[in-house]
PDB file of C-alpha atoms in Angstrom:
ATOM      1  CA  UNK A   1     162.700  64.005  51.774  1.00 61.00           C
ATOM      2  CA  UNK A   2     159.025  63.416  51.007  1.00 66.00           C
ATOM      3  CA  UNK A   3     157.172  65.671  48.597  1.00 77.00           C
ATOM      4  CA  UNK A   4     153.831  67.100  49.599  1.00 92.00           C
ATOM      5  CA  UNK A   5     152.107  64.963  46.934  1.00 92.00           C
ATOM      6  CA  UNK A   6     153.587  61.805  48.405  1.00 94.00           C
ATOM      7  CA  UNK A   7     152.551  62.810  51.911  1.00 94.00           C
ATOM      8  CA  UNK A   8     148.988  63.597  50.863  1.00 94.00           C
ATOM      9  CA  UNK A   9     148.541  60.318  48.999  1.00 95.00           C
ATOM     10  CA  UNK A  10     149.854  58.100  51.778  1.00 95.00           C
ATOM     11  CA  UNK A  11     147.771  60.021  54.323  1.00 95.00           C
ATOM     12  CA  UNK A  12     144.562  59.482  52.345  1.00 96.00           C
ATOM     13  CA  UNK A  13     145.382  55.806  51.787  1.00 96.00           C
ATOM     14  CA  UNK A  14     146.148  55.155  55.441  1.00 95.00           C
ATOM     15  CA  UNK A  15     143.253  57.171  56.864  1.00 96.00           C
ATOM     16  CA  UNK A  16     140.537  55.576  54.714  1.00 97.00           C
ATOM     17  CA  UNK A  17     138.408  53.061  56.604  1.00 96.00           C
ATOM     18  CA  UNK A  18     135.375  50.989  55.651  1.00 96.00           C
ATOM     19  CA  UNK A  19     132.487  52.926  57.164  1.00 96.00           C
ATOM     20  CA  UNK A  20     129.333  51.120  58.270  1.00 93.00           C
ATOM     21  CA  UNK A  21     127.559  53.871  60.214  1.00 94.00           C
ATOM     22  CA  UNK A  22     126.367  57.036  58.477  1.00 97.00           C
ATOM     23  CA  UNK A  23     124.371  60.211  59.146  1.00 98.00           C
ATOM     24  CA  UNK A  24     121.210  61.071  57.166  1.00 96.00           C
ATOM     25  CA  UNK A  25     122.957  63.763  55.103  1.00 97.00           C
ATOM     26  CA  UNK A  26     122.736  63.196  51.354  1.00 96.00           C
ATOM     27  CA  UNK A  27     125.718  63.060  49.027  1.00 98.00           C
ATOM     28  CA  UNK A  28     125.555  65.809  46.412  1.00 98.00           C
ATOM     29  CA  UNK A  29     125.657  65.165  42.688  1.00 98.00           C
ATOM     30  CA  UNK A  30     128.805  67.296  42.467  1.00 98.00           C
ATOM     31  CA  UNK A  31     130.593  65.024  44.949  1.00 98.00           C
ATOM     32  CA  UNK A  32     129.363  61.965  43.098  1.00 98.00           C
ATOM     33  CA  UNK A  33     130.669  63.274  39.797  1.00 98.00           C
ATOM     34  CA  UNK A  34     134.093  63.844  41.385  1.00 98.00           C
ATOM     35  CA  UNK A  35     134.097  60.281  42.736  1.00 98.00           C
ATOM     36  CA  UNK A  36     132.960  58.799  39.426  1.00 98.00           C
ATOM     37  CA  UNK A  37     135.646  60.703  37.562  1.00 98.00           C
ATOM     38  CA  UNK A  38     138.287  59.323  39.951  1.00 98.00           C
ATOM     39  CA  UNK A  39     137.012  55.820  39.198  1.00 98.00           C
ATOM     40  CA  UNK A  40     137.068  56.406  35.488  1.00 97.00           C
ATOM     41  CA  UNK A  41     140.761  57.360  35.610  1.00 98.00           C
ATOM     42  CA  UNK A  42     141.855  54.050  37.106  1.00 98.00           C
ATOM     43  CA  UNK A  43     144.270  51.826  35.193  1.00 97.00           C
ATOM     44  CA  UNK A  44     142.555  49.864  32.434  1.00 96.00           C
ATOM     45  CA  UNK A  45     144.260  47.023  30.529  1.00 91.00           C
ATOM     46  CA  UNK A  46     144.564  47.872  26.828  1.00 91.00           C
ATOM     47  CA  UNK A  47     142.380  50.896  27.528  1.00 94.00           C
ATOM     48  CA  UNK A  48     139.386  48.549  27.447  1.00 94.00           C
ATOM     49  CA  UNK A  49     137.324  50.738  29.864  1.00 96.00           C
ATOM     50  CA  UNK A  50     134.699  48.100  30.484  1.00 96.00           C
ATOM     51  CA  UNK A  51     133.267  49.954  33.497  1.00 97.00           C
ATOM     52  CA  UNK A  52     129.638  50.911  33.818  1.00 98.00           C
ATOM     53  CA  UNK A  53     128.649  52.890  36.915  1.00 98.00           C
ATOM     54  CA  UNK A  54     125.050  53.010  38.130  1.00 98.00           C
ATOM     55  CA  UNK A  55     124.262  55.489  40.889  1.00 98.00           C
ATOM     56  CA  UNK A  56     121.330  54.610  43.129  1.00 98.00           C
ATOM     57  CA  UNK A  57     119.941  57.221  45.515  1.00 96.00           C
ATOM     58  CA  UNK A  58     116.162  57.265  44.932  1.00 94.00           C
ATOM     59  CA  UNK A  59     114.268  56.114  48.017  1.00 93.00           C
ATOM     60  CA  UNK A  60     112.428  53.099  46.635  1.00 94.00           C
ATOM     61  CA  UNK A  61     115.225  51.796  44.415  1.00 96.00           C
ATOM     62  CA  UNK A  62     117.822  52.316  47.127  1.00 97.00           C
ATOM     63  CA  UNK A  63     115.740  50.510  49.743  1.00 96.00           C
ATOM     64  CA  UNK A  64     115.349  47.524  47.416  1.00 95.00           C
ATOM     65  CA  UNK A  65     119.065  47.523  46.596  1.00 97.00           C
ATOM     66  CA  UNK A  66     119.933  47.368  50.295  1.00 97.00           C
ATOM     67  CA  UNK A  67     117.657  44.414  50.982  1.00 95.00           C
ATOM     68  CA  UNK A  68     119.193  42.523  48.040  1.00 95.00           C
ATOM     69  CA  UNK A  69     122.707  43.265  49.303  1.00 97.00           C
ATOM     70  CA  UNK A  70     123.282  41.632  52.694  1.00 95.00           C
ATOM     71  CA  UNK A  71     126.702  43.251  53.137  1.00 95.00           C
ATOM     72  CA  UNK A  72     125.536  46.775  52.354  1.00 97.00           C
ATOM     73  CA  UNK A  73     125.672  49.200  55.334  1.00 95.00           C
ATOM     74  CA  UNK A  74     122.046  49.992  56.184  1.00 93.00           C
ATOM     75  CA  UNK A  75     122.646  53.661  57.002  1.00 95.00           C
ATOM     76  CA  UNK A  76     124.550  54.571  53.827  1.00 98.00           C
ATOM     77  CA  UNK A  77     122.660  57.032  51.641  1.00 98.00           C
ATOM     78  CA  UNK A  78     124.035  56.296  48.166  1.00 98.00           C
ATOM     79  CA  UNK A  79     125.204  53.296  46.183  1.00 98.00           C
ATOM     80  CA  UNK A  80     127.374  53.111  43.112  1.00 98.00           C
ATOM     81  CA  UNK A  81     126.957  49.762  41.402  1.00 98.00           C
ATOM     82  CA  UNK A  82     130.198  49.138  39.569  1.00 98.00           C
ATOM     83  CA  UNK A  83     129.656  46.854  36.605  1.00 98.00           C
ATOM     84  CA  UNK A  84     131.703  45.423  33.792  1.00 97.00           C
ATOM     85  CA  UNK A  85     130.542  45.280  30.190  1.00 97.00           C
ATOM     86  CA  UNK A  86     131.449  41.822  28.871  1.00 94.00           C
ATOM     87  CA  UNK A  87     131.232  43.081  25.300  1.00 94.00           C
ATOM     88  CA  UNK A  88     134.361  45.141  26.047  1.00 94.00           C
ATOM     89  CA  UNK A  89     136.317  42.317  27.703  1.00 92.00           C
ATOM     90  CA  UNK A  90     135.375  39.301  25.560  1.00 90.00           C
ATOM     91  CA  UNK A  91     138.338  39.757  23.211  1.00 88.00           C
ATOM     92  CA  UNK A  92     140.531  38.652  26.129  1.00 90.00           C
ATOM     93  CA  UNK A  93     139.001  35.168  26.015  1.00 91.00           C
ATOM     94  CA  UNK A  94     136.777  33.176  28.344  1.00 89.00           C
ATOM     95  CA  UNK A  95     139.397  32.571  31.034  1.00 91.00           C
ATOM     96  CA  UNK A  96     140.941  36.006  31.196  1.00 91.00           C
ATOM     97  CA  UNK A  97     137.829  38.098  30.615  1.00 92.00           C
ATOM     98  CA  UNK A  98     136.249  37.732  34.098  1.00 92.00           C
ATOM     99  CA  UNK A  99     139.652  38.200  35.761  1.00 93.00           C
ATOM    100  CA  UNK A 100     140.249  41.356  33.778  1.00 94.00           C
ATOM    101  CA  UNK A 101     136.772  42.643  34.666  1.00 95.00           C
ATOM    102  CA  UNK A 102     137.420  42.096  38.376  1.00 95.00           C
ATOM    103  CA  UNK A 103     140.838  43.758  38.167  1.00 96.00           C
ATOM    104  CA  UNK A 104     139.485  46.778  36.335  1.00 96.00           C
ATOM    105  CA  UNK A 105     136.579  47.236  38.713  1.00 98.00           C
ATOM    106  CA  UNK A 106     138.768  46.778  41.791  1.00 98.00           C
ATOM    107  CA  UNK A 107     141.173  49.488  40.642  1.00 98.00           C
ATOM    108  CA  UNK A 108     138.318  51.883  39.833  1.00 98.00           C
ATOM    109  CA  UNK A 109     136.682  51.232  43.180  1.00 98.00           C
ATOM    110  CA  UNK A 110     139.880  51.927  45.095  1.00 98.00           C
ATOM    111  CA  UNK A 111     140.147  55.291  43.323  1.00 98.00           C
ATOM    112  CA  UNK A 112     136.534  56.020  44.279  1.00 98.00           C
ATOM    113  CA  UNK A 113     137.056  55.080  47.927  1.00 98.00           C
ATOM    114  CA  UNK A 114     140.101  57.316  48.191  1.00 98.00           C
ATOM    115  CA  UNK A 115     138.363  60.222  46.496  1.00 98.00           C
ATOM    116  CA  UNK A 116     135.329  59.775  48.760  1.00 98.00           C
ATOM    117  CA  UNK A 117     137.601  59.916  51.795  1.00 98.00           C
ATOM    118  CA  UNK A 118     139.316  63.032  50.507  1.00 97.00           C
ATOM    119  CA  UNK A 119     135.837  64.634  50.265  1.00 98.00           C
ATOM    120  CA  UNK A 120     135.210  63.719  53.929  1.00 97.00           C
ATOM    121  CA  UNK A 121     132.699  61.063  52.926  1.00 98.00           C
ATOM    122  CA  UNK A 122     132.527  57.559  54.330  1.00 98.00           C
ATOM    123  CA  UNK A 123     132.538  54.602  51.998  1.00 98.00           C
ATOM    124  CA  UNK A 124     132.580  50.841  51.933  1.00 98.00           C
ATOM    125  CA  UNK A 125     133.198  48.419  49.077  1.00 98.00           C
ATOM    126  CA  UNK A 126     130.594  45.659  49.167  1.00 98.00           C
ATOM    127  CA  UNK A 127     130.895  42.292  47.457  1.00 96.00           C
ATOM    128  CA  UNK A 128     128.064  40.652  49.364  1.00 96.00           C
ATOM    129  CA  UNK A 129     125.020  41.152  47.161  1.00 96.00           C
ATOM    130  CA  UNK A 130     122.746  38.953  45.108  1.00 95.00           C
ATOM    131  CA  UNK A 131     123.968  39.306  41.547  1.00 96.00           C
ATOM    132  CA  UNK A 132     120.731  37.911  40.128  1.00 95.00           C
ATOM    133  CA  UNK A 133     118.669  40.215  42.348  1.00 96.00           C
ATOM    134  CA  UNK A 134     120.666  43.328  41.468  1.00 97.00           C
ATOM    135  CA  UNK A 135     120.552  42.517  37.751  1.00 97.00           C
ATOM    136  CA  UNK A 136     116.790  42.244  37.896  1.00 97.00           C
ATOM    137  CA  UNK A 137     116.337  45.384  40.001  1.00 96.00           C
ATOM    138  CA  UNK A 138     118.570  47.564  37.814  1.00 97.00           C
ATOM    139  CA  UNK A 139     117.381  45.955  34.560  1.00 97.00           C
ATOM    140  CA  UNK A 140     120.933  45.136  33.530  1.00 97.00           C
ATOM    141  CA  UNK A 141     121.374  43.513  30.115  1.00 97.00           C
ATOM    142  CA  UNK A 142     122.953  40.029  30.145  1.00 96.00           C
ATOM    143  CA  UNK A 143     126.327  41.443  29.097  1.00 96.00           C
ATOM    144  CA  UNK A 144     126.553  43.858  32.035  1.00 97.00           C
ATOM    145  CA  UNK A 145     127.742  42.213  35.256  1.00 97.00           C
ATOM    146  CA  UNK A 146     127.667  43.917  38.648  1.00 98.00           C
ATOM    147  CA  UNK A 147     131.044  43.276  40.296  1.00 98.00           C
ATOM    148  CA  UNK A 148     131.180  45.528  43.380  1.00 98.00           C
ATOM    149  CA  UNK A 149     128.953  48.031  45.157  1.00 98.00           C
ATOM    150  CA  UNK A 150     130.302  51.222  46.690  1.00 98.00           C
ATOM    151  CA  UNK A 151     128.332  52.453  49.698  1.00 98.00           C
ATOM    152  CA  UNK A 152     128.618  56.188  50.341  1.00 98.00           C
ATOM    153  CA  UNK A 153     127.440  58.726  52.881  1.00 98.00           C
ATOM    154  CA  UNK A 154     128.630  61.048  55.609  1.00 98.00           C
ATOM    155  CA  UNK A 155     130.380  59.034  58.309  1.00 98.00           C
ATOM    156  CA  UNK A 156     128.912  58.623  61.760  1.00 96.00           C
ATOM    157  CA  UNK A 157     131.907  56.695  63.087  1.00 93.00           C
ATOM    158  CA  UNK A 158     135.665  56.904  62.946  1.00 93.00           C
ATOM    159  CA  UNK A 159     136.936  53.349  63.265  1.00 92.00           C
ATOM    160  CA  UNK A 160     140.434  52.704  64.503  1.00 89.00           C
ATOM    161  CA  UNK A 161     142.675  51.219  61.846  1.00 90.00           C
ATOM    162  CA  UNK A 162     143.021  47.453  62.222  1.00 86.00           C
ATOM    163  CA  UNK A 163     146.567  46.242  62.572  1.00 89.00           C
ATOM    164  CA  UNK A 164     148.421  45.726  59.314  1.00 92.00           C
ATOM    165  CA  UNK A 165     151.406  43.518  58.779  1.00 95.00           C
ATOM    166  CA  UNK A 166     154.755  45.190  58.437  1.00 96.00           C
ATOM    167  CA  UNK A 167     155.765  45.562  54.781  1.00 96.00           C
ATOM    168  CA  UNK A 168     158.827  43.400  55.463  1.00 94.00           C
ATOM    169  CA  UNK A 169     156.519  40.526  56.494  1.00 94.00           C
ATOM    170  CA  UNK A 170     154.977  40.334  53.043  1.00 95.00           C
ATOM    171  CA  UNK A 171     157.855  41.412  50.829  1.00 96.00           C
ATOM    172  CA  UNK A 172     160.902  39.617  49.510  1.00 95.00           C
ATOM    173  CA  UNK A 173     163.408  40.897  47.034  1.00 96.00           C
ATOM    174  CA  UNK A 174     164.548  39.327  43.775  1.00 95.00           C
ATOM    175  CA  UNK A 175     162.977  35.906  44.522  1.00 94.00           C
ATOM    176  CA  UNK A 176     160.303  34.465  46.795  1.00 94.00           C
ATOM    177  CA  UNK A 177     161.268  33.742  50.391  1.00 92.00           C
ATOM    178  CA  UNK A 178     159.129  32.522  53.275  1.00 88.00           C
ATOM    179  CA  UNK A 179     158.928  35.317  55.812  1.00 77.00           C
TER     180      UNK A 179
ATOM    181  CA  UNK B   1     105.093  47.094  61.625  1.00 74.00           C
ATOM    182  CA  UNK B   2     104.570  48.374  58.089  1.00 81.00           C
ATOM    183  CA  UNK B   3     103.879  45.817  55.390  1.00 81.00           C
ATOM    184  CA  UNK B   4     106.947  47.121  53.512  1.00 89.00           C
ATOM    185  CA  UNK B   5     109.233  46.493  56.497  1.00 91.00           C
ATOM    186  CA  UNK B   6     108.269  42.831  56.647  1.00 92.00           C
ATOM    187  CA  UNK B   7     108.795  42.549  52.897  1.00 94.00           C
ATOM    188  CA  UNK B   8     112.268  44.112  53.221  1.00 95.00           C
ATOM    189  CA  UNK B   9     113.293  41.613  55.883  1.00 95.00           C
ATOM    190  CA  UNK B  10     112.013  38.705  53.795  1.00 96.00           C
ATOM    191  CA  UNK B  11     113.961  39.988  50.775  1.00 96.00           C
ATOM    192  CA  UNK B  12     117.089  40.359  52.887  1.00 96.00           C
ATOM    193  CA  UNK B  13     116.775  36.768  54.131  1.00 97.00           C
ATOM    194  CA  UNK B  14     116.264  35.432  50.587  1.00 96.00           C
ATOM    195  CA  UNK B  15     119.280  37.387  49.266  1.00 96.00           C
ATOM    196  CA  UNK B  16     121.420  36.242  52.209  1.00 96.00           C
ATOM    197  CA  UNK B  17     120.419  32.606  51.749  1.00 95.00           C
ATOM    198  CA  UNK B  18     121.386  32.757  48.076  1.00 95.00           C
ATOM    199  CA  UNK B  19     124.684  34.566  48.690  1.00 94.00           C
ATOM    200  CA  UNK B  20     125.889  32.677  51.765  1.00 95.00           C
ATOM    201  CA  UNK B  21     126.779  29.577  49.767  1.00 92.00           C
ATOM    202  CA  UNK B  22     129.767  31.518  48.379  1.00 90.00           C
ATOM    203  CA  UNK B  23     130.755  33.426  51.519  1.00 93.00           C
ATOM    204  CA  UNK B  24     132.934  32.781  54.596  1.00 92.00           C
ATOM    205  CA  UNK B  25     131.128  30.745  57.227  1.00 93.00           C
ATOM    206  CA  UNK B  26     131.321  33.584  59.778  1.00 94.00           C
ATOM    207  CA  UNK B  27     128.948  35.553  57.552  1.00 94.00           C
ATOM    208  CA  UNK B  28     126.084  33.150  58.413  1.00 96.00           C
ATOM    209  CA  UNK B  29     125.933  34.274  62.076  1.00 96.00           C
ATOM    210  CA  UNK B  30     126.502  37.859  60.934  1.00 95.00           C
ATOM    211  CA  UNK B  31     123.474  37.801  58.599  1.00 96.00           C
ATOM    212  CA  UNK B  32     121.305  36.198  61.275  1.00 96.00           C
ATOM    213  CA  UNK B  33     122.391  38.910  63.711  1.00 96.00           C
ATOM    214  CA  UNK B  34     121.425  41.565  61.193  1.00 95.00           C
ATOM    215  CA  UNK B  35     117.965  40.027  60.868  1.00 96.00           C
ATOM    216  CA  UNK B  36     117.763  39.867  64.668  1.00 97.00           C
ATOM    217  CA  UNK B  37     118.686  43.543  64.789  1.00 95.00           C
ATOM    218  CA  UNK B  38     115.966  44.446  62.286  1.00 94.00           C
ATOM    219  CA  UNK B  39     113.287  42.327  63.991  1.00 96.00           C
ATOM    220  CA  UNK B  40     114.252  43.525  67.467  1.00 96.00           C
ATOM    221  CA  UNK B  41     114.129  47.142  66.276  1.00 95.00           C
ATOM    222  CA  UNK B  42     110.643  46.617  64.861  1.00 94.00           C
ATOM    223  CA  UNK B  43     109.509  44.679  67.933  1.00 93.00           C
ATOM    224  CA  UNK B  44     110.832  47.350  70.284  1.00 95.00           C
ATOM    225  CA  UNK B  45     108.712  49.983  68.541  1.00 92.00           C
ATOM    226  CA  UNK B  46     105.627  47.822  67.987  1.00 92.00           C
ATOM    227  CA  UNK B  47     105.423  46.503  71.560  1.00 93.00           C
ATOM    228  CA  UNK B  48     107.439  49.149  73.440  1.00 94.00           C
ATOM    229  CA  UNK B  49     109.760  46.345  74.465  1.00 95.00           C
ATOM    230  CA  UNK B  50     112.857  47.608  76.290  1.00 95.00           C
ATOM    231  CA  UNK B  51     114.592  44.247  76.214  1.00 96.00           C
ATOM    232  CA  UNK B  52     114.394  44.108  72.417  1.00 97.00           C
ATOM    233  CA  UNK B  53     115.432  47.764  72.189  1.00 97.00           C
ATOM    234  CA  UNK B  54     118.587  47.062  74.203  1.00 97.00           C
ATOM    235  CA  UNK B  55     119.311  43.919  72.201  1.00 97.00           C
ATOM    236  CA  UNK B  56     119.002  45.804  68.904  1.00 96.00           C
ATOM    237  CA  UNK B  57     121.376  48.485  70.154  1.00 95.00           C
ATOM    238  CA  UNK B  58     123.862  45.930  71.434  1.00 96.00           C
ATOM    239  CA  UNK B  59     123.780  43.928  68.203  1.00 96.00           C
ATOM    240  CA  UNK B  60     124.344  47.091  66.193  1.00 91.00           C
ATOM    241  CA  UNK B  61     127.391  47.913  68.315  1.00 91.00           C
ATOM    242  CA  UNK B  62     128.921  44.434  68.348  1.00 94.00           C
ATOM    243  CA  UNK B  63     128.212  42.810  64.984  1.00 92.00           C
ATOM    244  CA  UNK B  64     131.222  44.464  63.344  1.00 88.00           C
ATOM    245  CA  UNK B  65     133.507  42.450  65.641  1.00 92.00           C
ATOM    246  CA  UNK B  66     133.269  39.615  63.138  1.00 92.00           C
ATOM    247  CA  UNK B  67     135.653  41.599  60.927  1.00 87.00           C
ATOM    248  CA  UNK B  68     138.198  42.494  63.597  1.00 86.00           C
ATOM    249  CA  UNK B  69     138.000  40.098  66.551  1.00 90.00           C
ATOM    250  CA  UNK B  70     136.343  36.726  65.900  1.00 93.00           C
ATOM    251  CA  UNK B  71     136.749  35.515  69.480  1.00 96.00           C
ATOM    252  CA  UNK B  72     135.031  38.600  70.865  1.00 96.00           C
ATOM    253  CA  UNK B  73     132.287  38.205  68.248  1.00 96.00           C
ATOM    254  CA  UNK B  74     131.535  34.600  69.243  1.00 96.00           C
ATOM    255  CA  UNK B  75     131.797  35.441  72.957  1.00 96.00           C
ATOM    256  CA  UNK B  76     129.209  38.138  72.335  1.00 97.00           C
ATOM    257  CA  UNK B  77     126.888  35.622  70.646  1.00 96.00           C
ATOM    258  CA  UNK B  78     127.138  33.303  73.644  1.00 95.00           C
ATOM    259  CA  UNK B  79     126.391  36.143  76.062  1.00 95.00           C
ATOM    260  CA  UNK B  80     123.500  37.226  73.869  1.00 96.00           C
ATOM    261  CA  UNK B  81     121.897  33.787  73.996  1.00 95.00           C
ATOM    262  CA  UNK B  82     122.382  33.673  77.780  1.00 93.00           C
ATOM    263  CA  UNK B  83     120.674  37.040  77.976  1.00 94.00           C
ATOM    264  CA  UNK B  84     117.725  35.738  75.942  1.00 95.00           C
ATOM    265  CA  UNK B  85     117.538  32.641  78.151  1.00 92.00           C
ATOM    266  CA  UNK B  86     117.405  34.769  81.320  1.00 91.00           C
ATOM    267  CA  UNK B  87     114.747  36.955  79.765  1.00 93.00           C
ATOM    268  CA  UNK B  88     112.728  33.903  78.673  1.00 92.00           C
ATOM    269  CA  UNK B  89     112.419  32.819  82.302  1.00 91.00           C
ATOM    270  CA  UNK B  90     110.689  36.095  83.139  1.00 87.00           C
ATOM    271  CA  UNK B  91     108.278  36.295  80.199  1.00 86.00           C
TER     272      UNK B  91
END
């Protein structure tokens, strides 16, 4: 028998969609703080917490961010630029450090997307942006790398879930098997 | 058209050109469609052009197909070009 916690979590996970059409309504600071806190509580290897979150909502800065980010939904009203501080990850070595940064950011972003959905906001994780352009715009120091953008706003669409594979098609037990 | 709008489109094209070298090849047509959408939207307002207005609306509706149905996306591109060709004969 499923607990209510289990049911709520799977519902939020399955209902969340990448939203590309938004209304004009602004996202409140209170909502943003809730989303940021969810991100901050993501798993973090060795408690390294290399995340840096930069919220962009101001008209001029936001407009510039969108033009430098080809994959960013034009109608979204807020961006969270999720960065990694290389000073926090460098002890993992040159090879592992960028992998760890991507893993940490990805887990934080998923938390944010789920929290945004639970607040009835739309969201979309965006990897398609000019890293050099965003670094210049946000005046990021060399050690701070933007890894993903989170677009936020109130949804103006409710996309149908694309088909997913059955779990059995991607899972084997005890050892790898072609499925 | 405002000076800032033209600047935004130019910035978008520069950022897309830089980023596309690392992205799936389907994103090239997608970025061009987005620029078409932005230019058609501006043109529709500037010249009260219904054809461009309809194109902008259609592009907005269909460009997301690249993520879910590639065949439908490329069929749409072909139909879009045919539509432009028909329109060109009457301009």
